[in-house]
Coordinates of N, CA, C and O in Angstrom, one line a residue:
M1 N 0.8 -1.2 0.0 CA 0.0 0.0 0.0 C 0.8 1.3 0.0 O 0.3 2.3 -0.4
N2 N 2.0 1.2 0.5 CA 2.8 2.4 0.5 C 3.6 2.5 -0.8 O 4.8 2.2 -0.9
K3 N 2.9 2.8 -1.9 CA 3.6 2.9 -3.2 C 4.1 4.3 -3.3 O 3.5 5.2 -2.8
K4 N 5.2 4.4 -4.0 CA 5.7 5.7 -4.3 C 5.1 6.2 -5.6 O 5.0 5.5 -6.6
V5 N 4.5 7.4 -5.5 CA 3.7 8.0 -6.7 C 4.2 9.4 -6.8 O 4.5 10.2 -5.9
A6 N 4.4 9.8 -8.1 CA 4.8 11.2 -8.4 C 3.6 12.1 -8.5 O 2.6 11.8 -9.1
L7 N 3.6 13.2 -7.7 CA 2.5 14.2 -7.8 C 2.7 15.0 -9.0 O 3.8 15.5 -9.3
R8 N 1.7 15.1 -9.8 CA 1.7 15.9 -11.0 C 1.9 17.4 -10.7 O 1.2 17.9 -9.9
G9 N 2.7 18.0 -11.4 CA 2.9 19.5 -11.2 C 3.8 19.8 -10.1 O 4.2 21.0 -10.0
F10 N 4.1 18.9 -9.2 CA 4.9 19.3 -8.0 C 6.3 18.8 -8.2 O 7.2 19.3 -7.6
G11 N 6.5 17.8 -9.0 CA 7.8 17.2 -9.2 C 8.4 16.5 -7.9 O 9.6 16.5 -7.7
I12 N 7.5 16.0 -7.1 CA 7.9 15.3 -5.9 C 7.4 13.9 -5.9 O 6.3 13.6 -6.3
V13 N 8.2 13.0 -5.4 CA 7.7 11.7 -5.3 C 7.5 11.4 -3.8 O 8.3 11.6 -2.9
V14 N 6.2 11.0 -3.5 CA 5.8 10.7 -2.1 C 5.1 9.4 -2.1 O 4.6 8.9 -3.1
E15 N 4.9 8.9 -0.9 CA 4.1 7.7 -0.8 C 2.6 8.0 -0.9 O 2.2 9.2 -0.7
Q16 N 1.8 7.1 -1.4 CA 0.4 7.4 -1.7 C -0.4 7.8 -0.5 O -1.2 8.7 -0.6
N17 N -0.2 7.2 0.7 CA -1.0 7.6 1.8 C -0.6 9.0 2.3 O -1.4 9.8 2.8
R18 N 0.7 9.4 2.1 CA 1.2 10.7 2.4 C 0.6 11.7 1.4 O 0.3 12.9 1.7
K19 N 0.4 11.2 0.1 CA -0.2 12.1 -0.9 C -1.6 12.5 -0.5 O -2.0 13.6 -0.6
V20 N -2.4 11.5 -0.1 CA -3.8 11.8 0.3 C -3.8 12.7 1.5 O -4.6 13.7 1.5
G21 N -3.0 12.5 2.4 CA -2.9 13.4 3.6 C -2.5 14.8 3.2 O -3.1 15.8 3.7
F22 N -1.5 14.9 2.3 CA -1.1 16.3 1.9 C -2.2 17.0 1.1 O -2.5 18.2 1.4
L23 N -2.8 16.3 0.2 CA -3.9 16.9 -0.6 C -5.1 17.3 0.3 O -5.7 18.3 0.0
S24 N -5.4 16.5 1.2 CA -6.5 16.8 2.1 C -6.2 18.1 2.9 O -7.0 18.9 3.2
R25 N -4.9 18.2 3.4 CA -4.5 19.4 4.1 C -4.6 20.6 3.2 O -5.0 21.7 3.6
V26 N -4.1 20.5 2.0 CA -4.1 21.6 1.1 C -5.6 22.0 0.8 O -5.9 23.2 0.8
L27 N -6.4 21.0 0.6 CA -7.8 21.3 0.3 C -8.5 22.0 1.5 O -9.3 22.9 1.3
F28 N -8.2 21.5 2.7 CA -8.7 22.1 3.9 C -8.3 23.5 4.0 O -9.1 24.4 4.4
C29 N -7.0 23.8 3.8 CA -6.5 25.2 3.8 C -7.2 26.1 2.8 O -7.6 27.2 3.1
C30 N -7.4 25.6 1.6 CA -8.0 26.4 0.5 C -9.5 26.7 0.9 O -10.0 27.8 0.7
K31 N -10.2 25.7 1.5 CA -11.5 25.9 1.9 C -11.6 26.9 3.0 O -12.4 27.8 3.1
G32 N -10.6 26.8 4.0 CA -10.5 27.8 5.1 C -10.3 29.2 4.6 O -10.9 30.1 5.0
I33 N -9.4 29.3 3.6 CA -9.1 30.6 3.0 C -10.3 31.2 2.3 O -10.7 32.3 2.5
G34 N -11.0 30.3 1.6 CA -12.2 30.7 0.9 C -13.3 31.2 1.8 O -14.0 32.2 1.6
V35 N -13.5 30.4 2.9 CA -14.5 30.8 3.9 C -14.1 32.1 4.5 O -15.0 33.0 4.7
F36 N -12.8 32.3 4.8 CA -12.4 33.6 5.4 C -12.6 34.7 4.5 O -13.1 35.8 4.9
V37 N -12.3 34.6 3.2 CA -12.5 35.6 2.2 C -14.0 36.0 2.1 O -14.4 37.1 2.1
K38 N -14.8 34.9 2.1 CA -16.3 35.2 2.0 C -16.8 35.9 3.2 O -17.6 36.8 3.1
Q39 N -16.4 35.5 4.4 CA -16.8 36.1 5.6 C -16.4 37.6 5.7 O -17.1 38.5 6.1
R40 N -15.1 37.8 5.3 CA -14.6 39.2 5.3 C -15.4 40.1 4.3 O -15.7 41.2 4.6
A41 N -15.7 39.6 3.1 CA -16.4 40.3 2.1 C -17.8 40.6 2.7 O -18.4 41.7 2.5
K42 N -18.4 39.6 3.3 CA -19.8 39.8 3.9 C -19.7 40.9 5.0 O -20.6 41.7 5.0
L43 N -18.7 40.9 5.9 CA -18.6 41.9 6.9 C -18.4 43.3 6.3 O -19.0 44.2 6.8
Q44 N -17.6 43.4 5.3 CA -17.4 44.7 4.6 C -18.7 45.2 4.0 O -19.0 46.4 4.1
F45 N -19.4 44.3 3.4 CA -20.7 44.7 2.8 C -21.6 45.2 3.8 O -22.3 46.2 3.7
Q46 N -21.7 44.5 5.0 CA -22.6 44.9 6.1 C -22.2 46.2 6.6 O -23.0 47.1 6.9
E47 N -20.8 46.5 6.8 CA -20.4 47.8 7.3 C -20.8 48.9 6.3 O -21.2 50.0 6.8
V48 N -20.6 48.7 5.0 CA -21.0 49.7 4.1 C -22.5 50.0 4.1 O -22.9 51.1 4.1
E49 N -23.2 48.9 4.2 CA -24.7 49.0 4.2 C -25.1 49.7 5.5 O -26.0 50.6 5.4
E50 N -24.5 49.4 6.6 CA -24.9 50.1 7.9 C -24.5 51.6 7.8 O -25.3 52.4 8.3
S51 N -23.4 51.9 7.3 CA -23.0 53.3 7.2 C -23.9 54.1 6.3 O -24.3 55.2 6.5
A52 N -24.3 53.4 5.2 CA -25.3 54.1 4.3 C -26.6 54.3 4.9 O -27.2 55.4 4.8
N53 N -27.1 53.3 5.7 CA -28.3 53.5 6.4 C -28.2 54.6 7.5 O -29.2 55.3 7.7
N54 N -27.1 54.6 8.2 CA -26.9 55.7 9.2 C -26.9 57.1 8.5 O -27.5 58.0 9.1
K55 N -26.2 57.2 7.4 CA -26.2 58.5 6.7 C -27.6 58.9 6.3 O -28.1 60.0 6.4
Q56 N -28.4 57.9 5.8 CA -29.8 58.2 5.3 C -30.6 58.6 6.5 O -31.4 59.5 6.4
E57 N -30.4 57.9 7.7 CA -31.2 58.3 8.9 C -30.8 59.7 9.3 O -31.7 60.5 9.7
L58 N -29.5 60.1 9.3 CA -29.1 61.4 9.6 C -29.7 62.4 8.7 O -30.2 63.5 9.1
N59 N -29.7 62.1 7.4 CA -30.3 63.0 6.4 C -31.8 63.2 6.6 O -32.4 64.3 6.5
E60 N -32.5 62.1 7.0 CA -33.9 62.2 7.2 C -34.2 63.0 8.5 O -35.2 63.7 8.6
E61 N -33.4 62.9 9.5 CA -33.6 63.6 10.7 C -33.3 65.1 10.5 O -34.0 66.0 11.0
A62 N -32.3 65.4 9.6 CA -32.0 66.8 9.4 C -33.0 67.5 8.4 O -33.2 68.7 8.5
A63 N -33.7 66.7 7.6 CA -34.6 67.3 6.6 C -35.7 68.1 7.2 O -36.0 69.2 6.7
P64 N -36.4 67.7 8.2 CA -37.5 68.5 8.8 C -37.0 69.8 9.4 O -37.8 70.7 9.5
K65 N -35.8 69.9 9.8 CA -35.3 71.1 10.4 C -35.0 72.2 9.4 O -34.9 73.4 9.8
V66 N -34.9 71.9 8.1 CA -34.7 72.9 7.1 C -35.9 73.7 6.8 O -37.0 73.2 6.6
K67 N -35.8 75.0 6.8 CA -36.9 75.9 6.6 C -37.2 76.0 5.1 O -36.3 76.2 4.3
K68 N -38.5 75.7 4.8 CA -38.9 75.8 3.4 C -39.5 77.1 3.1 O -40.3 77.6 3.9
F69 N -39.0 77.8 2.0 CA -39.5 79.1 1.7 C -40.7 78.9 0.7 O -40.8 78.0 -0.1
R70 N -41.7 79.8 0.9 CA -42.9 79.8 0.1 C -42.7 80.3 -1.3 O -43.4 79.9 -2.2
G71 N -41.8 81.3 -1.5 CA -41.7 81.9 -2.8 C -40.2 82.4 -3.0 O -39.5 82.5 -2.0
V72 N -39.9 82.7 -4.2 CA -38.6 83.1 -4.5 C -38.7 84.5 -5.2 O -39.5 84.6 -6.1
H73 N -37.8 85.4 -4.8 CA -37.8 86.7 -5.5 C -37.1 86.5 -6.9 O -36.1 85.7 -7.0
S74 N -37.6 87.1 -7.9 CA -37.0 87.0 -9.2 C -37.0 88.4 -9.8 O -38.1 88.9 -10.2
S75 N -35.9 89.0 -9.8 CA -35.8 90.3 -10.3 C -34.5 90.5 -11.2 O -33.7 89.6 -11.2
R76 N -34.5 91.5 -12.0 CA -33.4 91.8 -12.9 C -33.2 93.3 -13.0 O -34.1 94.1 -12.9
F77 N -31.9 93.6 -13.3 CA -31.6 95.0 -13.6 C -32.1 95.4 -15.0 O -32.1 94.5 -15.9
L78 N -32.4 96.6 -15.2 CA -32.9 97.1 -16.5 C -31.8 97.2 -17.5 O -32.0 97.0 -18.7
S79 N -30.5 97.4 -17.0 CA -29.4 97.5 -18.0 C -28.1 97.0 -17.3 O -28.1 97.0 -16.0
H80 N -27.1 96.7 -18.1 CA -25.8 96.3 -17.5 C -25.2 97.6 -16.8 O -24.5 97.4 -15.8
K81 N -25.4 98.7 -17.3 CA -24.9 100.0 -16.7 C -25.5 100.2 -15.3 O -24.8 100.5 -14.4
A82 N -26.8 99.9 -15.2 CA -27.4 100.1 -13.9 C -26.9 99.1 -12.9 O -26.6 99.4 -11.7
Q83 N -26.6 97.8 -13.4 CA -26.0 96.8 -12.5 C -24.6 97.2 -12.1 O -24.3 97.0 -10.9
M84 N -23.8 97.7 -13.0 CA -22.4 98.1 -12.7 C -22.4 99.3 -11.7 O -21.6 99.3 -10.8
N85 N -23.3 100.2 -11.9 CA -23.4 101.4 -11.0 C -23.8 100.9 -9.6 O -23.2 101.4 -8.6
A86 N -24.7 99.9 -9.5 CA -25.1 99.4 -8.2 C -23.9 98.7 -7.5 O -23.7 98.8 -6.3
Y87 N -23.2 97.9 -8.3 CA -22.0 97.2 -7.8 C -21.0 98.2 -7.2 O -20.5 98.0 -6.1
N88 N -20.7 99.2 -8.0 CA -19.7 100.2 -7.6 C -20.2 101.0 -6.3 O -19.4 101.2 -5.4
E89 N -21.5 101.3 -6.3 CA -22.0 102.0 -5.1 C -21.8 101.1 -3.8 O -21.5 101.6 -2.8
A90 N -22.1 99.8 -3.9 CA -22.0 98.9 -2.8 C -20.5 98.7 -2.4 O -20.2 98.6 -1.2
M91 N -19.6 98.6 -3.3 CA -18.3 98.2 -3.1 C -17.4 99.4 -2.6 O -16.3 99.2 -2.0
T92 N -17.8 100.6 -2.9 CA -17.0 101.8 -2.6 C -17.5 102.6 -1.4 O -17.1 103.7 -1.2
R93 N -18.3 102.0 -0.6 CA -18.9 102.7 0.6 C -17.8 103.1 1.6 O -17.8 104.2 2.1
E94 N -16.8 102.3 1.8 CA -15.8 102.6 2.8 C -14.9 103.8 2.4 O -14.6 104.7 3.1
S95 N -14.6 103.8 1.1 CA -13.8 104.9 0.6 C -14.5 106.2 0.6 O -13.9 107.3 0.5
R96 N -15.8 106.2 0.6 CA -16.7 107.4 0.6 C -17.0 107.7 2.1 O -18.0 108.5 2.3
K97 N -16.3 107.2 3.1 CA -16.5 107.5 4.5 C -17.9 107.1 5.0 O -18.5 107.8 5.8
M98 N -18.4 105.9 4.5 CA -19.7 105.4 4.9 C -19.4 104.0 5.6 O -18.4 103.4 5.4
L99 N -20.4 103.6 6.3 CA -20.3 102.2 6.9 C -20.2 101.2 5.7 O -20.9 101.4 4.7
R100 N -19.4 100.2 5.9 CA -19.3 99.2 4.8 C -20.6 98.4 4.5 O -20.9 98.2 3.4
F101 N -21.3 98.1 5.6 CA -22.5 97.3 5.4 C -23.7 98.1 6.1 O -23.5 98.8 7.1
T102 N -24.9 97.8 5.6 CA -26.1 98.5 6.2 C -26.8 97.5 7.1 O -27.8 98.0 7.8
G103 N -26.5 96.3 7.1 CA -27.2 95.3 8.0 C -26.8 93.9 7.7 O -25.8 93.7 7.1
E104 N -27.7 93.0 8.1 CA -27.5 91.6 7.8 C -28.8 90.9 7.5 O -29.8 91.4 8.0
D105 N -28.7 89.8 6.8 CA -29.9 89.1 6.4 C -30.3 88.0 7.5 O -29.6 87.9 8.5
S106 N -31.3 87.2 7.3 CA -31.7 86.2 8.2 C -30.7 85.1 8.4 O -30.7 84.5 9.5
M107 N -29.8 84.9 7.5 CA -28.8 83.9 7.6 C -27.5 84.4 8.2 O -26.6 83.6 8.4
G108 N -27.4 85.6 8.6 CA -26.2 86.2 9.2 C -25.2 86.8 8.2 O -24.1 87.2 8.6
N109 N -25.6 86.8 6.9 CA -24.7 87.4 5.9 C -24.8 88.9 5.9 O -25.9 89.4 6.1
L110 N -23.7 89.6 5.7 CA -23.8 91.0 5.7 C -24.4 91.5 4.4 O -24.2 90.9 3.4
V111 N -25.1 92.7 4.5 CA -25.9 93.2 3.4 C -25.7 94.7 3.2 O -25.5 95.4 4.2
V112 N -25.7 95.1 2.0 CA -25.8 96.6 1.7 C -27.1 96.8 0.9 O -27.3 96.2 -0.1
R113 N -28.0 97.6 1.5 CA -29.2 98.0 0.8 C -29.2 99.5 0.6 O -29.0 100.2 1.5
M114 N -29.4 99.8 -0.7 CA -29.4 101.3 -1.0 C -30.6 101.6 -2.0 O -31.0 100.7 -2.7
E115 N -31.0 102.8 -1.9 CA -32.1 103.3 -2.8 C -31.5 103.9 -4.0 O -30.5 104.6 -4.0
T116 N -32.2 103.7 -5.1 CA -31.8 104.3 -6.4 C -33.1 104.5 -7.2 O -34.2 104.1 -6.7
E117 N -33.1 105.1 -8.3 CA -34.3 105.4 -9.1 C -34.5 104.3 -10.2 O -33.5 104.1 -11.0
N118 N -35.6 103.7 -10.2 CA -36.0 102.7 -11.3 C -34.8 101.9 -11.8 O -34.4 102.1 -13.0
I119 N -34.3 101.0 -11.0 CA -33.1 100.3 -11.4 C -33.4 98.9 -11.9 O -32.6 98.3 -12.6
G120 N -34.6 98.4 -11.6 CA -34.9 97.0 -12.1 C -36.4 96.8 -12.1 O -37.3 97.6 -11.8
E121 N -36.7 95.5 -12.4 CA -38.1 95.0 -12.4 C -38.1 93.5 -12.0 O -37.1 92.9 -12.1
G122 N -39.3 93.0 -11.7 CA -39.3 91.6 -11.3 C -40.5 91.2 -10.5 O -41.5 91.9 -10.4
Y123 N -40.4 90.0 -10.0 CA -41.5 89.4 -9.2 C -41.2 89.3 -7.8 O -40.0 89.1 -7.4
E124 N -42.2 89.4 -6.9 CA -42.1 89.2 -5.5 C -43.1 88.2 -5.1 O -44.2 88.2 -5.6
P125 N -42.8 87.3 -4.1 CA -43.8 86.3 -3.7 C -45.1 86.9 -3.2 O -45.0 88.0 -2.5
N126 N -46.2 86.3 -3.5 CA -47.5 86.8 -3.0 C -47.9 85.9 -1.8 O -48.1 84.7 -2.0
P127 N -48.0 86.5 -0.6 CA -48.3 85.7 0.6 C -49.7 85.0 0.5 O -49.9 83.9 1.0
A128 N -50.6 85.7 -0.2 CA -52.0 85.2 -0.3 C -52.0 84.0 -1.2 O -52.8 83.0 -0.9
D129 N -51.3 84.0 -2.3 CA -51.3 82.9 -3.3 C -49.9 82.7 -3.8 O -49.4 83.4 -4.7
P130 N -49.2 81.7 -3.3 CA -47.8 81.5 -3.7 C -47.6 81.2 -5.2 O -46.5 81.4 -5.7
S131 N -48.6 80.6 -5.8 CA -48.5 80.3 -7.2 C -48.7 81.5 -8.1 O -48.6 81.4 -9.3
D132 N -49.1 82.7 -7.6 CA -49.3 83.9 -8.4 C -48.5 85.0 -7.8 O -49.0 85.8 -7.0
P133 N -47.2 85.1 -8.2 CA -46.4 86.2 -7.6 C -46.8 87.6 -8.1 O -47.4 87.7 -9.2
R134 N -46.4 88.6 -7.4 CA -46.7 90.0 -7.7 C -45.6 90.5 -8.7 O -44.5 90.4 -8.4
Y135 N -46.1 91.2 -9.8 CA -45.1 91.8 -10.7 C -44.9 93.2 -10.2 O -45.8 94.0 -10.0
I136 N -43.6 93.6 -10.1 CA -43.2 95.0 -9.8 C -42.5 95.6 -11.0 O -41.4 95.1 -11.3
S137 N -43.1 96.6 -11.6 CA -42.5 97.1 -12.8 C -41.3 98.1 -12.5 O -40.5 98.3 -13.4
E138 N -41.3 98.7 -11.3 CA -40.3 99.7 -11.0 C -39.7 99.3 -9.6 O -40.4 99.5 -8.6
M139 N -38.5 98.9 -9.6 CA -37.8 98.6 -8.4 C -36.9 99.7 -8.1 O -36.1 100.1 -8.9
N140 N -37.0 100.3 -6.9 CA -36.2 101.5 -6.6 C -35.2 101.3 -5.5 O -35.0 102.1 -4.6
G141 N -34.4 100.2 -5.6 CA -33.4 99.9 -4.7 C -32.6 98.6 -5.1 O -33.1 97.9 -6.0
F142 N -31.5 98.4 -4.4 CA -30.8 97.1 -4.7 C -30.2 96.6 -3.4 O -30.1 97.3 -2.4
E143 N -29.9 95.3 -3.5 CA -29.3 94.7 -2.3 C -28.1 93.8 -2.7 O -28.2 93.1 -3.7
M144 N -27.0 94.0 -2.0 CA -25.8 93.2 -2.3 C -25.5 92.4 -1.0 O -25.4 93.0 0.1
R145 N -25.4 91.1 -1.1 CA -25.1 90.2 0.0 C -23.6 89.8 0.0 O -23.1 89.5 -1.1
F146 N -23.0 89.7 1.2 CA -21.6 89.4 1.3 C -21.5 88.1 2.2 O -22.3 88.0 3.1
D147 N -20.6 87.3 1.9 CA -20.3 86.1 2.7 C -19.8 86.6 4.1 O -18.9 87.4 4.1
F148 N -20.3 86.0 5.2 CA -19.9 86.5 6.5 C -18.5 86.1 6.9 O -17.9 86.7 7.8
E149 N -17.9 85.1 6.3 CA -16.5 84.7 6.6 C -15.5 85.4 5.7 O -14.5 86.0 6.3
T150 N -15.7 85.5 4.4 CA -14.7 86.0 3.5 C -15.0 87.5 3.2 O -14.1 88.2 2.6
L151 N -16.2 88.0 3.5 CA -16.6 89.3 3.1 C -16.6 89.6 1.6 O -16.4 90.7 1.2
E152 N -16.7 88.5 0.8 CA -16.8 88.7 -0.6 C -18.2 88.7 -1.0 O -19.1 88.0 -0.5
P153 N -18.6 89.6 -2.0 CA -20.0 89.7 -2.5 C -20.4 88.4 -3.2 O -19.6 87.8 -4.0
W154 N -21.6 87.9 -3.0 CA -22.1 86.7 -3.7 C -23.4 86.9 -4.3 O -23.9 86.1 -5.1
A155 N -24.1 88.0 -4.1 CA -25.4 88.3 -4.7 C -25.7 89.8 -4.8 O -25.3 90.5 -3.9
L156 N -26.2 90.2 -6.0 CA -26.6 91.6 -6.2 C -27.9 91.5 -7.0 O -27.9 90.9 -8.1
Y157 N -28.9 92.2 -6.5 CA -30.2 92.1 -7.2 C -31.0 93.4 -6.8 O -30.9 93.9 -5.8
P158 N -31.9 93.8 -7.7 CA -32.8 94.9 -7.4 C -33.9 94.5 -6.4 O -34.3 93.3 -6.4
I159 N -34.4 95.4 -5.6 CA -35.4 95.2 -4.7 C -36.5 96.3 -4.8 O -36.2 97.4 -5.4
E160 N -37.7 96.1 -4.3 CA -38.7 97.1 -4.4 C -38.4 98.4 -3.7 O -38.4 99.5 -4.2
K161 N -38.0 98.3 -2.4 CA -37.6 99.5 -1.6 C -36.4 99.1 -0.7 O -36.3 97.9 -0.2
A162 N -35.6 100.0 -0.4 CA -34.4 99.8 0.4 C -34.7 99.9 1.9 O -35.6 100.5 2.3

């Protein structure tokens, strides 16, 4: 029973009963490695799935806290010259010995509001019927908003009154 047999591909001559023992150990190790790889992949998938669920739960919790606005102001300057004049008026307030900002908005951003004559036109939300905004043909002011951290302007638009 103890025949010497050559293992194919290994170039080794071993006894047959040792061959069976060796192959069974190799097969056992391969199965063990396969099981380990499958379990590791399953754990990684579960971790990714749990983190995605946690992010979704956090997003769902944060969503009701966001204030929803009923309407959006939509206005435009009548000309590029009027827009450039408004920009220059807002940006040169300090050099003209005036306060740099006239106030801040509800989000804490600094604002410059100034009056001018017929600078733009546009729509304003209608509190009575949000689907039917009010048209304003003559807007007599403008507003420029600045980022509160960098103090860089990020919005300039005409408004009805300053």
